[in-house]
Structures are given as structure tokens and as C-alpha cells.
JSON list of C-alpha atoms in Angstrom, two decimals:
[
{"chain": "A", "resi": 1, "resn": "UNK", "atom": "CA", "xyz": [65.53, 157.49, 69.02]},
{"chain": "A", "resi": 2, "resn": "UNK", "atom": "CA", "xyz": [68.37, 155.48, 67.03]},
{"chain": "A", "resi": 3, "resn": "UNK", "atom": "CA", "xyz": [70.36, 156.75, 69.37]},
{"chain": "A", "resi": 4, "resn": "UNK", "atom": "CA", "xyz": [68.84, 155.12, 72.63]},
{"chain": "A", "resi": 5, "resn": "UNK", "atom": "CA", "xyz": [67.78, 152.01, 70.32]},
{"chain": "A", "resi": 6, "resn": "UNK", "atom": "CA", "xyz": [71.57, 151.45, 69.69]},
{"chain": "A", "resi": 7, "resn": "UNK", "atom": "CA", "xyz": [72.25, 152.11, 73.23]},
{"chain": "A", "resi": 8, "resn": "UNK", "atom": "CA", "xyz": [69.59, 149.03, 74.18]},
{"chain": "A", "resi": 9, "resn": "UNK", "atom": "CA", "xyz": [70.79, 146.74, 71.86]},
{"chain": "A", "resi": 10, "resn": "UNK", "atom": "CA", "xyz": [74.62, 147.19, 72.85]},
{"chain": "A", "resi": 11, "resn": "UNK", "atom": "CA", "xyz": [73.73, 146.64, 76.31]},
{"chain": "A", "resi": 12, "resn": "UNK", "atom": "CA", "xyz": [71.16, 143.90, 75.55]},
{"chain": "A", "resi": 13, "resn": "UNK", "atom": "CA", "xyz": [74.21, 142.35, 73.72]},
{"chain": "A", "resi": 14, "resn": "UNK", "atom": "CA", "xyz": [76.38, 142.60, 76.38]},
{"chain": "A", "resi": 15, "resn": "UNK", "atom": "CA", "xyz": [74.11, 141.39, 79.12]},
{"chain": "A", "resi": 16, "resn": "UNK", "atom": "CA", "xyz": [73.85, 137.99, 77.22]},
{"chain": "A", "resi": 17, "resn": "UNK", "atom": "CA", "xyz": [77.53, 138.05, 77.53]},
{"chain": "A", "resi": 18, "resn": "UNK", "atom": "CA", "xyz": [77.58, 138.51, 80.78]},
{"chain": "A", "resi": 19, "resn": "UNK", "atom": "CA", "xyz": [74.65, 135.93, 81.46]},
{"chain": "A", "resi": 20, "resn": "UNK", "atom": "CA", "xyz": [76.56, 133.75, 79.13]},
{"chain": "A", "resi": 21, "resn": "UNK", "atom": "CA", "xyz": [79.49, 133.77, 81.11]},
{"chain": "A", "resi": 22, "resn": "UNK", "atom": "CA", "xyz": [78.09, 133.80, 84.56]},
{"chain": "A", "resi": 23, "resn": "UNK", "atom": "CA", "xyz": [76.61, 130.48, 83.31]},
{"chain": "A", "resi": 24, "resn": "UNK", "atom": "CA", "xyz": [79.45, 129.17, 82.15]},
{"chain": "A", "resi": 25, "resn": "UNK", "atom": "CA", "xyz": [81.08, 129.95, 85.58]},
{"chain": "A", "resi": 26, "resn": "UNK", "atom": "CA", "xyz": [78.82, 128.09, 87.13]},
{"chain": "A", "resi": 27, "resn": "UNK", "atom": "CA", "xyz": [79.18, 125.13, 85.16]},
{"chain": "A", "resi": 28, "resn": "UNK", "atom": "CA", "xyz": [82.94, 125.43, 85.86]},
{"chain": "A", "resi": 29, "resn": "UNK", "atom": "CA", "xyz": [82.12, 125.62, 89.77]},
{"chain": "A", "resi": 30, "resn": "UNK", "atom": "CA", "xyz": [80.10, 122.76, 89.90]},
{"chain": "A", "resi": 31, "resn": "UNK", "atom": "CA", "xyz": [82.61, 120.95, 88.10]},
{"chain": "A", "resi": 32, "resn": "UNK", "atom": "CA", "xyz": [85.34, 121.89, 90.91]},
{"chain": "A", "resi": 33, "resn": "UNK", "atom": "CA", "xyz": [83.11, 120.48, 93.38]},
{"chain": "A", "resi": 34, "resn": "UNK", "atom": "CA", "xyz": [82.00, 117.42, 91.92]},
{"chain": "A", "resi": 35, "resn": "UNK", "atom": "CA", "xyz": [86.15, 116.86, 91.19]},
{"chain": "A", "resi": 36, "resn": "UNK", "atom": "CA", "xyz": [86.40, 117.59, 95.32]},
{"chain": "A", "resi": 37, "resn": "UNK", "atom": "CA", "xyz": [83.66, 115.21, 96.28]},
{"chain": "A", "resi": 38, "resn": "UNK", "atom": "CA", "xyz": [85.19, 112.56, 94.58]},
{"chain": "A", "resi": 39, "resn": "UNK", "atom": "CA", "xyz": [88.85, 112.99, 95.09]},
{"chain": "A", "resi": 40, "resn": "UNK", "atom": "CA", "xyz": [87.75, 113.38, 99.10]},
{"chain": "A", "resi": 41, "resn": "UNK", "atom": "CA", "xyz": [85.46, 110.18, 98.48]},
{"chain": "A", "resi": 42, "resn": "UNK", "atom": "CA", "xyz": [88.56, 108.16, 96.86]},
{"chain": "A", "resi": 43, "resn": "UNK", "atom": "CA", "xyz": [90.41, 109.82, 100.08]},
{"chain": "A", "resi": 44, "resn": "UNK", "atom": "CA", "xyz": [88.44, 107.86, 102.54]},
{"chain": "A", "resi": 45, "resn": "UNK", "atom": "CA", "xyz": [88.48, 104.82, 100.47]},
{"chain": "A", "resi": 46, "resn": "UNK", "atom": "CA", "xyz": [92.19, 104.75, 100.56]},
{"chain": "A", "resi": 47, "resn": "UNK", "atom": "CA", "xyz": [91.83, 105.60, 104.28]},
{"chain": "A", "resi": 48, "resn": "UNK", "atom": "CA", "xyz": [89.63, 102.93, 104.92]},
{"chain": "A", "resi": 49, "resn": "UNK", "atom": "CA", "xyz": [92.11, 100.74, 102.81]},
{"chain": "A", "resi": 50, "resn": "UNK", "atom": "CA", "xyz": [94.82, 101.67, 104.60]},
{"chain": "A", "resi": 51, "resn": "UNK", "atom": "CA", "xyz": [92.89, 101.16, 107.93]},
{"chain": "A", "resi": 52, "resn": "UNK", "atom": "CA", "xyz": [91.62, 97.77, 107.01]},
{"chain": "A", "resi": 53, "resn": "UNK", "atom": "CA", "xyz": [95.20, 97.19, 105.46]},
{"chain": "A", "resi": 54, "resn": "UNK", "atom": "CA", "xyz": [96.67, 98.29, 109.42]},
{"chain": "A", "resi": 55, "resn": "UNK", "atom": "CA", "xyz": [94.39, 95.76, 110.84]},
{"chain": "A", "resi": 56, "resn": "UNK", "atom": "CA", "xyz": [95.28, 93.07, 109.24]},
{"chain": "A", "resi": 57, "resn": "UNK", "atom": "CA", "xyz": [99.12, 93.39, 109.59]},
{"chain": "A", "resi": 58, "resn": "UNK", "atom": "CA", "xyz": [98.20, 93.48, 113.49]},
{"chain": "A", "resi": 59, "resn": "UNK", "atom": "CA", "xyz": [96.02, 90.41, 113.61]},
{"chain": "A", "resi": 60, "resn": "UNK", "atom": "CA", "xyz": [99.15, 88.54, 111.36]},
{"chain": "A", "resi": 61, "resn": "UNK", "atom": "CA", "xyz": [101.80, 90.30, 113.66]},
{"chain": "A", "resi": 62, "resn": "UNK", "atom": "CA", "xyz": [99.45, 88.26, 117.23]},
{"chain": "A", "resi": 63, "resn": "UNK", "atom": "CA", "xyz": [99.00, 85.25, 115.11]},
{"chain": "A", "resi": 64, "resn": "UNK", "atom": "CA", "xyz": [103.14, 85.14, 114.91]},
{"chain": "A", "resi": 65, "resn": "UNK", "atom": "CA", "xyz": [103.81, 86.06, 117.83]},
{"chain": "A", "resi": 66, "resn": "UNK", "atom": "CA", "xyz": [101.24, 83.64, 119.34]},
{"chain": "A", "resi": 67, "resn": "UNK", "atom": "CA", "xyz": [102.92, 80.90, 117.81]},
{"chain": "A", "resi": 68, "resn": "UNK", "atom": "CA", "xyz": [106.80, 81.66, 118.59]},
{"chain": "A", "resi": 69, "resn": "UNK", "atom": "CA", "xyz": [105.49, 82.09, 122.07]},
{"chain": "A", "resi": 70, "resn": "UNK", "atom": "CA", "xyz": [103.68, 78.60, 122.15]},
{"chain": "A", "resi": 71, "resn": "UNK", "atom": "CA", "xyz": [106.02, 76.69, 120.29]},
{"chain": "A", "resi": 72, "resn": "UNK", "atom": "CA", "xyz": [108.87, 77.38, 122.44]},
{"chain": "A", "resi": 73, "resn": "UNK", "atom": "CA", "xyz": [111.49, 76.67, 120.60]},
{"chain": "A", "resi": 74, "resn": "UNK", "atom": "CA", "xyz": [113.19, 78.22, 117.58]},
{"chain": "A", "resi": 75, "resn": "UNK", "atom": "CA", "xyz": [113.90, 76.75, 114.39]},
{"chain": "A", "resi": 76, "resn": "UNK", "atom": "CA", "xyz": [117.50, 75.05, 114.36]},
{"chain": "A", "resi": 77, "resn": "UNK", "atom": "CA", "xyz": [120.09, 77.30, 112.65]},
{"chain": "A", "resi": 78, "resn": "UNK", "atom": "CA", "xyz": [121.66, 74.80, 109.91]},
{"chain": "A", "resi": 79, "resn": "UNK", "atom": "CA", "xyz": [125.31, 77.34, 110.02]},
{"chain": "A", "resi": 80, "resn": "UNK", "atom": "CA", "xyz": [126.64, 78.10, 112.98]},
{"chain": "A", "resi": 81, "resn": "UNK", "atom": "CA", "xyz": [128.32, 81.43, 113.50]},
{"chain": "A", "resi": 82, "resn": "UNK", "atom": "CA", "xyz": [131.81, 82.53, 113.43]},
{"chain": "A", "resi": 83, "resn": "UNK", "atom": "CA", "xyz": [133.55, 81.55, 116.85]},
{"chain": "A", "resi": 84, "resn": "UNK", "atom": "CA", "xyz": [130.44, 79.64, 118.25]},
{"chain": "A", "resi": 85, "resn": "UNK", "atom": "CA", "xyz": [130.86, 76.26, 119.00]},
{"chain": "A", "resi": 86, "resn": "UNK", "atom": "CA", "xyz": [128.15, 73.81, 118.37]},
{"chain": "A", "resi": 87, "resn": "UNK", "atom": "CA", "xyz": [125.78, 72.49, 120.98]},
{"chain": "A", "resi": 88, "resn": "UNK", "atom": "CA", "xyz": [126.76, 68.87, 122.48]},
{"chain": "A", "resi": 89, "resn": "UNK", "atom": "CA", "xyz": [125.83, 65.95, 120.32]},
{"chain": "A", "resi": 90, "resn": "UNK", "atom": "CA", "xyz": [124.89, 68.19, 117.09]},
{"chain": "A", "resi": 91, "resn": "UNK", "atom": "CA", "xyz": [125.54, 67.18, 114.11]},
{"chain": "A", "resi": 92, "resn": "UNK", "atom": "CA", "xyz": [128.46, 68.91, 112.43]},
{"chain": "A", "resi": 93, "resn": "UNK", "atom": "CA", "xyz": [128.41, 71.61, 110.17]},
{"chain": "A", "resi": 94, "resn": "UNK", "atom": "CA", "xyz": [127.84, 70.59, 106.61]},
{"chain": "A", "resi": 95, "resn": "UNK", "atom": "CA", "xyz": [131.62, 70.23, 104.51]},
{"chain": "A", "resi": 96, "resn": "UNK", "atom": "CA", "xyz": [132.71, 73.77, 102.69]},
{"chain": "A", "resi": 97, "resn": "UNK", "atom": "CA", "xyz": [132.14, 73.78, 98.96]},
{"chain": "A", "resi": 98, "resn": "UNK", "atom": "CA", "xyz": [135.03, 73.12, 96.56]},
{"chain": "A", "resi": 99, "resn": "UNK", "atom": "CA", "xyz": [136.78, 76.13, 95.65]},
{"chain": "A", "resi": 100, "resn": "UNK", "atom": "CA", "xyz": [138.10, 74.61, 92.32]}
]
């Protein structure tokens, strides 16, 4: 009889182990998946950022090119390039800086 009672309380001692740990499992699994959700939540956030961030640059990318195309002219270069002669009646180019 001490026998089989020593028996039951080795395994009753080792099924709390295992219930122990099988619970602790668990809590580790469920902390996996609420570290998923959110890193898949801040995923779509930056996503959506990024999304709103691609809109934007297109609307400002129309609203330039809308305006070059109305305006019709360019802003004046103040330098002109090497070689290039200066449109008739332009002002001339403005004096090189003193070297000493």
C-alpha cells in the first residue's frame, strides 16, 4: 500500500508539473499572438502612412506641374552658362568677384 501511495503522489506531483507548464505555455502563446496582432496592426498603420504619405506627394507633384504649365514661362536664370550668349537686350551678367 506505501508502495502504490508513493506511486500516486509522484505522479500527482508530476502532473501539476506538467499542468503547470502547459499553463505557462499558454500564457507564452498568447503572448506571441498578441505581439503579432500588434506588430501587423502598426504594419497597416505605417501602410496607411505611407499610402496617405504617396498621395500627397502626387496631389503636390499636379499642383507643380499645373502651375509650370500655366505660367508659361520659366524663372530667368540670373548666370548664364559657359559658351551661351545672352538673349538680346538682357542685362549683363553680374561683374566676377575679386580674387584678392
Amino acid at each position: 500500500m506505501a508502495q502504490l501511495t508513493d506511486k500516486y503522489n509522484h505522479l500527482s506531483a508530476e502532473y501539476a508539473q506538467l499542468k503547470a507548464s502547459q499553463a505557462q505555455q499558454r500564457a507564452e502563446s498568447e503572448q506571441i499572438k498578441a505581439s503579432q496582432a500588434q506588430q501587423k496592426a502598426e504594419s497597416e498603420q505605417q501602410k496607411a502612412a505611407y499610402e496617405q504619405q504617396k498621395v500627397a506627394y502626387e496631389q503636390l507633384r499636379e499642383i507643380v506641374m499645373n502651375m509650370a504649365t500655366h505660367s508659361g514661362t520659366c524663372a530667368p536664370n540670373p548666370f548664364w552658362s559657359y559658351n551661351h550668349q545672352p538673349p538680346p537686350g538682357s542685362p549683363p551678367p553680374p561683374p566676377a568677384p575679386s580674387l584678392y
